[in-house]
Coordinates of C-alpha atoms and ligand atoms in Angstrom, one line a residue:
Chain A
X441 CA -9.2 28.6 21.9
X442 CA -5.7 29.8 21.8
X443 CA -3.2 26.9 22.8
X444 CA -1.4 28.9 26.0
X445 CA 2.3 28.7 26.6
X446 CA 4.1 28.5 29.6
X447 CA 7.8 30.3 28.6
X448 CA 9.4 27.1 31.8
X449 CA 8.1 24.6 30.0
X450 CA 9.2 25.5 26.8
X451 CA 12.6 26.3 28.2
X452 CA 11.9 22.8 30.0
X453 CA 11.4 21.4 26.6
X454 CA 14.4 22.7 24.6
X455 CA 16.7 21.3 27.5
X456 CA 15.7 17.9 27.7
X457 CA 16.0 18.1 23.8
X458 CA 19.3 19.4 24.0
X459 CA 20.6 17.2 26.6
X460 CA 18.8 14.0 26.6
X461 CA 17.0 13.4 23.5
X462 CA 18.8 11.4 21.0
X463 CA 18.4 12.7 17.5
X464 CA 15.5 10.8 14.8
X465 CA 17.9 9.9 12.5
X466 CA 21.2 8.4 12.2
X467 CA 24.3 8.6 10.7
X468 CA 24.4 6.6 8.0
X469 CA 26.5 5.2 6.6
X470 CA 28.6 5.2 9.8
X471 CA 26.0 3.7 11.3
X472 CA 23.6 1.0 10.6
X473 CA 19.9 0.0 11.8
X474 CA 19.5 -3.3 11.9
X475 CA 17.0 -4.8 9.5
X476 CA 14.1 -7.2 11.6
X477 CA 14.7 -10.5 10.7
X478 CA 11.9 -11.2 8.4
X479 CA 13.8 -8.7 6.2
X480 CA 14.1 -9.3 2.7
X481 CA 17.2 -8.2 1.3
X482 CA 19.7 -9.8 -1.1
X483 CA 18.2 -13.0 -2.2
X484 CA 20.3 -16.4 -1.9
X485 CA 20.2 -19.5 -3.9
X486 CA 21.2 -22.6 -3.0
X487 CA 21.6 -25.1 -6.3
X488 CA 22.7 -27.7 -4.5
X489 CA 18.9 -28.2 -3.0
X490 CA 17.2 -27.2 -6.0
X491 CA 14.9 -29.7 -7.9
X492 CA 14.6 -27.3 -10.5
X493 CA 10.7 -27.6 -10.5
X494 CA 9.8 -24.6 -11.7
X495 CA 7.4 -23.3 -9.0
X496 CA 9.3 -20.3 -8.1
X497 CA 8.9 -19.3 -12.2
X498 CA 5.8 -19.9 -12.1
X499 CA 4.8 -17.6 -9.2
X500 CA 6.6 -14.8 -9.3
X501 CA 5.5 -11.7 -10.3
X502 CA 8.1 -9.5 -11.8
X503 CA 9.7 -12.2 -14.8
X504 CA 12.9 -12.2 -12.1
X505 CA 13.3 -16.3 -12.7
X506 CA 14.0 -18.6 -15.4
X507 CA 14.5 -22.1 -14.8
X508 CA 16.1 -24.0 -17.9
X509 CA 16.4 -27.6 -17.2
X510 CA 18.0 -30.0 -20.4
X511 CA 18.2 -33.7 -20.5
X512 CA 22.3 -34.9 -21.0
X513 CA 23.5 -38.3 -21.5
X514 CA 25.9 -39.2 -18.8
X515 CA 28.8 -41.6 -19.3
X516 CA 26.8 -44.9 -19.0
X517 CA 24.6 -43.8 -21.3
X518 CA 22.4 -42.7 -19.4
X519 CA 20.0 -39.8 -19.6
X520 CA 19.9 -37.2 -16.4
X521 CA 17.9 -33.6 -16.7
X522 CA 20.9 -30.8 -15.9
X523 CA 20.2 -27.4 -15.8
X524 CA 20.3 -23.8 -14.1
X525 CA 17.7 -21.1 -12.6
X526 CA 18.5 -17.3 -13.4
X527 CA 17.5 -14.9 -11.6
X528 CA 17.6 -10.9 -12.9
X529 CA 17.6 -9.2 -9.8
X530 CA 16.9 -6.0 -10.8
X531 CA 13.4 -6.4 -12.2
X532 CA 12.7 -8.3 -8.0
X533 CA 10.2 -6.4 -6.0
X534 CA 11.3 -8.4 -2.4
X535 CA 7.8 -9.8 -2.3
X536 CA 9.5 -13.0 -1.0
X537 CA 6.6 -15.2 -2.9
X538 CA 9.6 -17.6 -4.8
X539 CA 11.1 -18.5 -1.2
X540 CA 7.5 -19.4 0.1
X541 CA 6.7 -21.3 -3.2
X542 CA 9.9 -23.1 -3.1
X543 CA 9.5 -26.4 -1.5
X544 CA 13.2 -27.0 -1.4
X545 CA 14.0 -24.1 0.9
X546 CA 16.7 -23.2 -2.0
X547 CA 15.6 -19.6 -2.1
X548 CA 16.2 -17.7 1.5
X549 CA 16.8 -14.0 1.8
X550 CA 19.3 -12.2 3.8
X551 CA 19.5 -9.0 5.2
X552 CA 21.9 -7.4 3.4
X553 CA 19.5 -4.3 1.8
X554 CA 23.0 -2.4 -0.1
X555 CA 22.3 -3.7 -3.4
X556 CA 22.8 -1.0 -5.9
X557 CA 25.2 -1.6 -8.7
X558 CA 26.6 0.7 -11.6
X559 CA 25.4 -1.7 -14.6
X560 CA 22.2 -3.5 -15.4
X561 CA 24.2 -7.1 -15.4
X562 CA 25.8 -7.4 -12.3
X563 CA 21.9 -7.8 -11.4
X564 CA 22.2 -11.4 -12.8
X565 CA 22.5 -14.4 -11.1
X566 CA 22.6 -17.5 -12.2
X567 CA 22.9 -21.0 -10.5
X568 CA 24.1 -24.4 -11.5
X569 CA 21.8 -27.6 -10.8
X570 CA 22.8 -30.7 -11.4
X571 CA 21.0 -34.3 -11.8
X572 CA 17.3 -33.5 -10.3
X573 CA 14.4 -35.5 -10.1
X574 CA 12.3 -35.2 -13.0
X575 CA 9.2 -36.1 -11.8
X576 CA 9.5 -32.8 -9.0
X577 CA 9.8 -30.5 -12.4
X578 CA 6.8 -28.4 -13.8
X579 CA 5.9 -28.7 -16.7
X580 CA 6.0 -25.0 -17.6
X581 CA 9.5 -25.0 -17.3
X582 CA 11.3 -24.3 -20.1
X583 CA 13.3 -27.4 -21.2
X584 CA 16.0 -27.2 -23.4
X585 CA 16.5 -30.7 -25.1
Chain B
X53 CA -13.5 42.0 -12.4
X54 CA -13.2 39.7 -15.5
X55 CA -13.0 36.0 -14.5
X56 CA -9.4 34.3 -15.4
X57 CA -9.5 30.7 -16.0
X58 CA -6.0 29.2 -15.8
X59 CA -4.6 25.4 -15.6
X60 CA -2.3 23.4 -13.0
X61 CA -0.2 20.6 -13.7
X62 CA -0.1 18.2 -14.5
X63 CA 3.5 18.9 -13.4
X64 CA 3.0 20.7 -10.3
X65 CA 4.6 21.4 -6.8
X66 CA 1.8 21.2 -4.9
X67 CA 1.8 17.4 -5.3
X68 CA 4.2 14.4 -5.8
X69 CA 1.2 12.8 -9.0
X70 CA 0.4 14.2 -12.2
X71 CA -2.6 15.7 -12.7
X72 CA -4.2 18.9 -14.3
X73 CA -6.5 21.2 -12.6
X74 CA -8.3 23.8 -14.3
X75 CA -9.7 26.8 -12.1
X76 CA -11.4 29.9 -13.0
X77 CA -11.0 32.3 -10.4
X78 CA -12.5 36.0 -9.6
X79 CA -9.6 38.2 -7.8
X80 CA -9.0 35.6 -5.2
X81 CA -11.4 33.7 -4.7
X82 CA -12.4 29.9 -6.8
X83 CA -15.0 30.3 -9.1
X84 CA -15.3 27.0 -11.0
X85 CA -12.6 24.0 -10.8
X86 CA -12.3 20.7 -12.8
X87 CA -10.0 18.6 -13.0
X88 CA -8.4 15.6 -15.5
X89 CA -6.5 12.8 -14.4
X90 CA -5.3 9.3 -16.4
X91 CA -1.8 10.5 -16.5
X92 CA -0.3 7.9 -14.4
X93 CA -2.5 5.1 -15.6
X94 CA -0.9 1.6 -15.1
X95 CA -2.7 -0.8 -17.0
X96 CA -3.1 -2.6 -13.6
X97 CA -6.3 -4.0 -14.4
X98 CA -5.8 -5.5 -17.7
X99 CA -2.4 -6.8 -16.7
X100 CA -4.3 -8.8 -13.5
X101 CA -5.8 -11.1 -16.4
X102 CA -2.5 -11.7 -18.1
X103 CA -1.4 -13.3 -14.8
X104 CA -2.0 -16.0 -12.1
X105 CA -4.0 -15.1 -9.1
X106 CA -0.7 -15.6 -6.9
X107 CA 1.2 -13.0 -9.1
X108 CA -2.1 -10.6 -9.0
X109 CA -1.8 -10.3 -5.4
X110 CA 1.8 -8.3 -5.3
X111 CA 0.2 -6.5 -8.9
X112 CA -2.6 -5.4 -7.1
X113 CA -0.7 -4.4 -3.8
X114 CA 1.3 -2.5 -5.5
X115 CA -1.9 0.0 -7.1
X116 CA -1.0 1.9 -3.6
X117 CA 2.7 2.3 -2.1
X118 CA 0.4 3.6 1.3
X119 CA -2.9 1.2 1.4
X120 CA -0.8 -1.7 -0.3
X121 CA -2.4 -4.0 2.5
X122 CA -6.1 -3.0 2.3
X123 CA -5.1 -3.4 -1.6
X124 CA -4.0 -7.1 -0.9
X125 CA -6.7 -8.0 1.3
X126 CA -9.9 -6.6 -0.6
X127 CA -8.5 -8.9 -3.4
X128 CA -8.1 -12.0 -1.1
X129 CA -11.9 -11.4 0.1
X130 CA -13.0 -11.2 -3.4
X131 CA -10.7 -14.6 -4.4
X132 CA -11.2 -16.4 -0.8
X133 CA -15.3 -15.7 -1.5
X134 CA -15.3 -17.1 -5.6
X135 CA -13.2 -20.2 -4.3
X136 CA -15.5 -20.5 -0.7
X137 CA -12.8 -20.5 0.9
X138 CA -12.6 -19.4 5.1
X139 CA -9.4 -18.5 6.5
X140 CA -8.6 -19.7 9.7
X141 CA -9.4 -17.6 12.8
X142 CA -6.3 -16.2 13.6
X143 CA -5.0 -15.2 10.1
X144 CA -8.6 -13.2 10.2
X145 CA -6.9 -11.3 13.4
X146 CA -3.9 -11.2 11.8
X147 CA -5.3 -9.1 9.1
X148 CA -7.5 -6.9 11.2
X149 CA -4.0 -5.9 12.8
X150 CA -2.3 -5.5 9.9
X151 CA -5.4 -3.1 8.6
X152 CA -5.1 -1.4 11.7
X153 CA -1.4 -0.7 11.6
X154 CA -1.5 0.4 8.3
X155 CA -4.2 3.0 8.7
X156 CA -2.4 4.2 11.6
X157 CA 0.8 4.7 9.0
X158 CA -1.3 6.3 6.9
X159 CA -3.1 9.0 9.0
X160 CA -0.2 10.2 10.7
X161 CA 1.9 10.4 7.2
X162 CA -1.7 13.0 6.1
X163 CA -0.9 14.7 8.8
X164 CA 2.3 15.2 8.5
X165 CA 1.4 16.4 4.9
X166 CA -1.5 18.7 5.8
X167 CA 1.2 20.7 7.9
X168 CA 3.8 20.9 5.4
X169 CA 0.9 22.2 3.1
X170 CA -0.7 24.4 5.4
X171 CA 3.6 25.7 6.4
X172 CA 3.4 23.9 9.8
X173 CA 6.8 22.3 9.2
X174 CA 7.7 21.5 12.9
X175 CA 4.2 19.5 13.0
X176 CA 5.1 17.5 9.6
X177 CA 8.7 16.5 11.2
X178 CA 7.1 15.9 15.0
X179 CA 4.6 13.3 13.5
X180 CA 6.7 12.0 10.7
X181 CA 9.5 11.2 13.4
X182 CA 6.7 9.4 15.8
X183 CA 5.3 7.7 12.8
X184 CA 8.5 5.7 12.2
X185 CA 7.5 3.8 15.5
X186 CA 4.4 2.2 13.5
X187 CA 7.1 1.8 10.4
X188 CA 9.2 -0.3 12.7
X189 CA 6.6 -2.6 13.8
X190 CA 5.0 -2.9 10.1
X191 CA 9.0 -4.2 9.5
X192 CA 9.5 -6.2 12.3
X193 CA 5.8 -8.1 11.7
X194 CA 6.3 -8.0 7.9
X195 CA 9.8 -7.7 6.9
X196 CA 9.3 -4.8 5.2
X197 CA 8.1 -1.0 6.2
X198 CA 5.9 -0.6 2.6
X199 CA 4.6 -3.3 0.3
X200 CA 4.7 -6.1 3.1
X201 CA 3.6 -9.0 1.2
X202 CA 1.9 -9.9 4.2
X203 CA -1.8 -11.0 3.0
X204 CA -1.9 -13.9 0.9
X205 CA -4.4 -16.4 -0.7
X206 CA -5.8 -18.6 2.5
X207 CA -3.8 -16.6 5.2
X208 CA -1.2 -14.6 6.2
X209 CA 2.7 -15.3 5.8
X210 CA 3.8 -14.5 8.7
X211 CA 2.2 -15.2 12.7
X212 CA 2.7 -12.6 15.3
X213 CA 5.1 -14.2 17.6
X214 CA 4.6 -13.5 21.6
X215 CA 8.0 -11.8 21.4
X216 CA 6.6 -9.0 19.2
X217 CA 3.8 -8.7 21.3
X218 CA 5.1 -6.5 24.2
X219 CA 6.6 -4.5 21.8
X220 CA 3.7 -3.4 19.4
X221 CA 1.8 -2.6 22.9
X222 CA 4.2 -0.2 23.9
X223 CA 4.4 0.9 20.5
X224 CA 0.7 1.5 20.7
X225 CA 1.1 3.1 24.1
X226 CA 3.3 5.5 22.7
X227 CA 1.3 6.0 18.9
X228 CA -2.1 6.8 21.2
X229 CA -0.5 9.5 23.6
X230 CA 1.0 11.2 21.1
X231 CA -2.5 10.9 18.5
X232 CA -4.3 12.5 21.7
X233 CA -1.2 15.3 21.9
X234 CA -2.1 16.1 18.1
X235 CA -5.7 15.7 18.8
X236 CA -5.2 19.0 21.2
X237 CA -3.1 20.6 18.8
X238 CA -5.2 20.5 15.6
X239 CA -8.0 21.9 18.4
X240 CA -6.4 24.5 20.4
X241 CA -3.1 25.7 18.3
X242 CA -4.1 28.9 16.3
X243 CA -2.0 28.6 13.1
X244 CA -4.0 25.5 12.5
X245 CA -7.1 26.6 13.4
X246 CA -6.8 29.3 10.8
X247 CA -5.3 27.9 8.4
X248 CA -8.1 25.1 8.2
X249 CA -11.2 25.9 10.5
X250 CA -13.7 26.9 7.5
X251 CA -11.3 25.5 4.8
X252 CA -12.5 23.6 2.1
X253 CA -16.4 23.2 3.1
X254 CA -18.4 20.7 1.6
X255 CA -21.4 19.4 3.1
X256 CA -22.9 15.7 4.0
X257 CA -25.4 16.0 1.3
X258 CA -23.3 16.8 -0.8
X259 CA -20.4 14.0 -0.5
X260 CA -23.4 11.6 -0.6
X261 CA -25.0 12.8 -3.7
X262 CA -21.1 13.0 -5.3
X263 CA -20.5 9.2 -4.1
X264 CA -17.6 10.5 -1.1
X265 CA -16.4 7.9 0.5
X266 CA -14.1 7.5 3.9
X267 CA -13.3 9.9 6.6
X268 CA -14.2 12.8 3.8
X269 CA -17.6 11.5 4.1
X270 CA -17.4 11.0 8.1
X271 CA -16.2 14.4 8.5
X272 CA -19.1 16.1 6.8
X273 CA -21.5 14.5 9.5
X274 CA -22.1 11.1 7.4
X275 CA -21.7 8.1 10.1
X276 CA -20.4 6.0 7.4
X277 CA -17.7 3.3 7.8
X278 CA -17.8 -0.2 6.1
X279 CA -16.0 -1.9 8.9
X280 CA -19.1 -1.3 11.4
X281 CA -21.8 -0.8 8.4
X282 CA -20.6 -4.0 6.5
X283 CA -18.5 -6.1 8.6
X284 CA -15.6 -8.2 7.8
X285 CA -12.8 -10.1 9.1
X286 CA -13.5 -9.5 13.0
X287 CA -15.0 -6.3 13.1
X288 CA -18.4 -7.3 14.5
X289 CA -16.4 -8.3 17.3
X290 CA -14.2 -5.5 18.3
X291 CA -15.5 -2.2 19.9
X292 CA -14.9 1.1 18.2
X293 CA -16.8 4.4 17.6
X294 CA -17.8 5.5 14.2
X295 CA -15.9 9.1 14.0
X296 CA -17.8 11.9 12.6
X297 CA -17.4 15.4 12.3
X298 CA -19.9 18.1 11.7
X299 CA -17.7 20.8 10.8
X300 CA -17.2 19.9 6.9
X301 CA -14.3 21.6 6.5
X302 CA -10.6 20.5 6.4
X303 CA -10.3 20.5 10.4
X304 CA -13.0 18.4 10.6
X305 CA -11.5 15.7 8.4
X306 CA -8.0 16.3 10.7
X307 CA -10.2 15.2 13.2
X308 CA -11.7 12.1 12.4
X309 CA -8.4 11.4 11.2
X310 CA -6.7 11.7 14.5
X311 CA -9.1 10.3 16.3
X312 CA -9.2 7.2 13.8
X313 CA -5.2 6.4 14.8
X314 CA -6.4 6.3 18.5
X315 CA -9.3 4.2 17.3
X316 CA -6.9 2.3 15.4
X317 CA -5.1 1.6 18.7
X318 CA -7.5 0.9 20.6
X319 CA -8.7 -2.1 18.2
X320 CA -5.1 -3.3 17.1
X321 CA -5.1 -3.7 21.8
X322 CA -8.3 -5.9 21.4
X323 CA -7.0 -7.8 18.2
X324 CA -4.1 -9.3 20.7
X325 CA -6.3 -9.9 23.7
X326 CA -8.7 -11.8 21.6
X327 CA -6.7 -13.3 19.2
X328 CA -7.0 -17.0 19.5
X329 CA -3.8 -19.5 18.9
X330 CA -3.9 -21.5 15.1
X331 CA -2.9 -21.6 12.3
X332 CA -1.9 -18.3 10.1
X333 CA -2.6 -19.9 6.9
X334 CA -3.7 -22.4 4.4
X335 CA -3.4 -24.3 1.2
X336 CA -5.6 -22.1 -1.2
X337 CA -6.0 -24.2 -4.8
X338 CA -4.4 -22.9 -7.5
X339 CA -7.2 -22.8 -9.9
X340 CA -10.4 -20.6 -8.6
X341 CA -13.7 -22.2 -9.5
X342 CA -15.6 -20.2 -12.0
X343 CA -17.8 -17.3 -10.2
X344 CA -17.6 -14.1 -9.4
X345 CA -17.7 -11.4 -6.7
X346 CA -17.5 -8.0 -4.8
X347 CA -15.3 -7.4 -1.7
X348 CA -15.4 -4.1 -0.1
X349 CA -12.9 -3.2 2.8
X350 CA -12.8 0.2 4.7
X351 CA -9.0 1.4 3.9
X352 CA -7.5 4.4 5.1
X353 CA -8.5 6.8 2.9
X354 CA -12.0 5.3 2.3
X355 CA -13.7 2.4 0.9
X356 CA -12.0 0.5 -1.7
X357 CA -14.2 -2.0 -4.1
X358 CA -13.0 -4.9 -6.0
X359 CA -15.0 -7.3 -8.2
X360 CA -13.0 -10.4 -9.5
X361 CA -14.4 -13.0 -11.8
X362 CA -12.8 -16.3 -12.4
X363 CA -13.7 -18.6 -15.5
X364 CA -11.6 -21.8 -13.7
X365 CA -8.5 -21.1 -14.5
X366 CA -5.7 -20.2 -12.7
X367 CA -5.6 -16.7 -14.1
X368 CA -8.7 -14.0 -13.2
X369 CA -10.8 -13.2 -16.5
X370 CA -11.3 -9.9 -14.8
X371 CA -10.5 -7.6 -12.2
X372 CA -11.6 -4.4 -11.7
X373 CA -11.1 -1.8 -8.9
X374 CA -12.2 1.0 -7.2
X375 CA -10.1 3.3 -5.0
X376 CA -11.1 6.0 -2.6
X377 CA -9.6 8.7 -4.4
X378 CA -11.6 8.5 -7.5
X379 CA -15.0 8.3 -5.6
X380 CA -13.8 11.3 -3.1
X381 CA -12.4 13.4 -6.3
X382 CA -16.2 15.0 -7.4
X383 CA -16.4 16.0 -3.7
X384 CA -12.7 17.9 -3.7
X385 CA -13.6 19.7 -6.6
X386 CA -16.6 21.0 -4.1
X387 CA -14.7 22.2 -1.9
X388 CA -11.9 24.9 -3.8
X389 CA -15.1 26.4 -5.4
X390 CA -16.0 29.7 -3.5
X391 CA -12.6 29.1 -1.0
X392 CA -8.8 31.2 -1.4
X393 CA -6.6 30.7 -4.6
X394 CA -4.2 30.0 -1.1
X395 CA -6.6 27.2 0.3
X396 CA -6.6 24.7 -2.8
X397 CA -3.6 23.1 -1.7
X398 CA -4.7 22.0 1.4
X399 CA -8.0 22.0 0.5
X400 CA -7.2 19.1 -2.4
X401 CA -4.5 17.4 0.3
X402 CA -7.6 17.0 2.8
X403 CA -9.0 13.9 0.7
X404 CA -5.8 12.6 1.0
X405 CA -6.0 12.3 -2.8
X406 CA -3.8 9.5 -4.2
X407 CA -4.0 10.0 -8.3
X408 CA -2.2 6.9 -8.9
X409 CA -4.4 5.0 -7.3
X410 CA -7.3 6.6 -9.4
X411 CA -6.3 6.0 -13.1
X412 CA -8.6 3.1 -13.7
X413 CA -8.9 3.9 -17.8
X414 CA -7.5 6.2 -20.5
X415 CA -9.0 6.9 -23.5
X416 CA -6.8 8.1 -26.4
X417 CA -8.6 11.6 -28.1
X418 CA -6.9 13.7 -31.0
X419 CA -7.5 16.9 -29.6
X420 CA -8.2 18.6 -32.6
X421 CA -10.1 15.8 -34.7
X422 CA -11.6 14.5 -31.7
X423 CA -11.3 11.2 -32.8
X424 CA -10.7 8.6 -30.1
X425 CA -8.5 5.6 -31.0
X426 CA -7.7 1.5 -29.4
X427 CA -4.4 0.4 -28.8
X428 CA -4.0 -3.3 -28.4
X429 CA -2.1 -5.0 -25.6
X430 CA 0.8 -5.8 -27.9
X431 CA 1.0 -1.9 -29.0
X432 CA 0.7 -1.5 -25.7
X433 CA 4.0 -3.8 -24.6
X434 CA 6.2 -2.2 -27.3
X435 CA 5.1 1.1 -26.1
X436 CA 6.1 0.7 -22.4
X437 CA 9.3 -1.0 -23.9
X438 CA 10.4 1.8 -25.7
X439 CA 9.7 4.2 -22.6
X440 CA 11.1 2.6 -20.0
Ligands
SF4_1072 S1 11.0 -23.5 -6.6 FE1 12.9 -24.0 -5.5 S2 13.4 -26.1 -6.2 FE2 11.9 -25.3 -7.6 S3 13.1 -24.4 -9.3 FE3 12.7 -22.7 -7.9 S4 14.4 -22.7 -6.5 FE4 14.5 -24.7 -7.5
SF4_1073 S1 11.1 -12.0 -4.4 FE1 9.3 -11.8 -5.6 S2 9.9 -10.6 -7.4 FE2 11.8 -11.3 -6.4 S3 12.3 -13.2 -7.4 FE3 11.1 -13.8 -5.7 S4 9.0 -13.9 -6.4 FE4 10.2 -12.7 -7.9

């Protein structure tokens, strides 16, 4: 049963490997692959789109979101719900499920994937909403009055 | 000579998961073997009910870093049958792929690890560089090359667009020629052969009276396989041989195991040519109607069992799991006892095991009392708090 060897074709073999092969791996970080581009790298959130509805919350999996909406009295007098999502990106498994919840298209990944960072709260991100339709918001949102 | 009993683990190098094996060994040769596990348990199960069934799914993918898609789709089966719910045709494809592509993954990275074990480096680095071809389609279809948070309730996220098509084919191509190279190898190439022909014997009677499950089970002569047995998705539909072995032994399950990723191939090659053109997914509703019920799929290392039970809500009043590992672990300890002190490594690597995936329960005994004690899910919260 022995597997027979020819001694050319091994020779064969390390010359191509030597000469023409390119080598597995690269040299990072002088150079880059290319993420596909349904990658999911650093997230990107987009307040100016956001209803603050709360869906995203509600869905994901890993406690990243918090959506805190809070009803101001403008000016005129009247009353306008205000308010801000954060996100603590370092508890975010990439799953992707708050960008394919969010019916605004306010939450898109990019495919930057270098996201490490010395301390725990350069992980947070936060992002200003202002004057949203109340009737878009969840109601498991956490309002503060 | 006198018999010496002595422990492993559950910090070991012989694997990357805790657990500790007890062996009792004449001179060189396994005598007796048990084993505990529950070191790495997760609380996976009771955490599913303190979620929403869209927040289970990436909980429950994440049981298994290396079957997180047969993980994701058993639990879709179970949901998609309490809420009576049929995918549409394509996403069914879709998935069969997505099986497909993973088991390939999976196979080649065990064989990769069966020749670092055995001290066949060159064949660990030869099949862990070709496997990044099926790692770079898994990213390309996915976004990602593990946990893909591809399955989801109704569907699939993403289609398979035509562009991607030609290159998974040649990807294929490539993934089947070289299966068929290893094929030849693990047959012909004598540092293999004698570092597993005879290796970690247990027989077909055997894994079925111990419950093995998976190519384990096929490689001790047991035509077993729920994909052709049971079928889901599109499997009644595709053509594939049921691989068996009759050699019972740790080549045998190389085999089946090979010829599984050729297999795998070969299907994923009818998946595009009769995939029809649809939708990839639909609205599944948010709250399940109440019921109950038991998916099984055929992963990678075996069949993997989940029962789900809804009560209306949005949130599961139960889920429990079974993985291949734990059903395949009875068998292992089979086949150390009456082999080398040298062949338990590979020996215990041939089921593929996967403790992680295994801890199901734990159950907290005083050693010397013997007195077993509850810990609520709030003790259980502060704990995990003040360890992590
Ligand atoms: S789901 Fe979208 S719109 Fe709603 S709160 Fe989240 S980011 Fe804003
Ligand atoms: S990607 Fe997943 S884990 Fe991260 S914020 Fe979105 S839903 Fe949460």
């Amino acid at each position: 049963m022995a597997r027979k060897f020819s001694i050319a074709a091994m020779a064969m073999e390390l010359m191509e490997s030597l000469l023409v092969r390119k080598p597995a791996t690269v040299m990072y970080p002088i150079e880059r692959l290319a993420p596909p581009d349904r990658f999911r790298g650093r997230m990107r959130y987009d307040p100016d789109s956001c209803t603050l509805c709360g869906l995203c919350q509600r869905d994901c999996p890993a406690d990243v979101i918090k959506v805190v909406r809070k009803r101001v009295e403008r000016e005129d007098g009247k009353k306008e719900t205000v308010g801000h999502v954060e996100f603590e990106m370092d508890r975010c498994v990439f799953c992707g499920q708050c960008a394919y919840s969010c019916n605004s298209g306010s939450i898109t990944f990019t495919k930057d994937f270098e996201l490490a960072q010395p301390q725990r709260q350069l992980f947070m991100m936060k992002g200003e909403a202002e004057e949203v339709d109340d009737d878009a918001c969840d109601a498991d949102t956490e309002v503060v009055p | 000579m006198a018999k010496l009993d002595f422990p492993v683990g559950p910090q070991h190098p012989a694997l990357k998961e805790p657990e500790n094996l007890r062996f009792s060994v004449d001179g060189e040769l396994v005598v007796d073997a048990d084993i505990r596990i529950g070191y790495v348990h997760r609380s996976i199960e009771r955490s599913c009910s303190e979620r929403n069934f869209v927040q289970d799914l990436y909980l429950c993918e994440r049981v298994c870093g290396i079957c997180s898609n047969a993980h994701t789709q058993n639990y879709c089966q179970a949901v998609e049958a309490i809420a009576g719910v049929e995918i549409p045709e394509r996403a069914q494809w879709i998935r069969m792929i997505m099986h497909e592509f993973e088991r390939i993954h999976s196979h080649l990275l065990w064989l990769g690890v069966a020749g670092h074990e055995i001290g066949f480096e060159s064949l660990f680095m030869y099949v862990w560089r070709d496997r990044e071809v099926i790692q770079d389609i898994l990213e390309m279809v996915s976004g990602n090359r593990g946990h893909y948070a591809m399955t989801m309730l109704g569907g699939v996220r993403y289609d398979i667009a035509p562009e991607m098509v030609t290159k998974i084919r040649e990807g294929l191509a490539f993934l089947r020629q070289r299966a068929e190279y290893y094929a030849d190898i693990a047959t012909s190439e004598q540092t293999f052969l004698e570092r597993t022909s005879g290796v970690g014997v247990v027989s077909g009677e055997t894994c079925v009276q111990l419950g093995a499950v998976g190519p384990v089970l096929r490689a001790s002569g047991v035509a077993f396989d729920v994909r052709r047995t049971f079928p889901y998705l599109q499997y009644d539909k595709v053509e594939f041989p049921v691989r068996t072995s009759e050699l019972c032994d740790v080549l045998g399950r190389t085999l089946v195991r090979v010829q599984e990723v050729i297999d795998a191939c070969d299907i994923c090659t009818q998946c595009l040519d009769m995939m029809p053109e649809g939708d990839v997914n639909m609205r599944f509703p948010r709250k399940v109607p109440e019921g109950e019920a038991v998916a099984r799929i055929e992963a990678q290392r075996g069949e993997v069992i989940y029962y789900v039970r809804s009560n209306g809500t949005d949130v599961p009043e139960r889920v429990k799991i079974r993985t291949p590992t734990l059903a395949n672990l009875p068998a292992s300890l089979e086949m150390v006892k009456g082999g080398y002190i040298a062949d338990i490594p590979i020996a215990f690597a041939s089921i593929d095991p996967c403790f992680s995936c295994a801890d199901r329960m734990v159950e907290l005994n005083d050693v010397s009392s013997g007195d077993s004690r509850t810990m609520t899910w709030a003790e259980l919260v502060k704990l995990s708090r003040r360890k992590s």
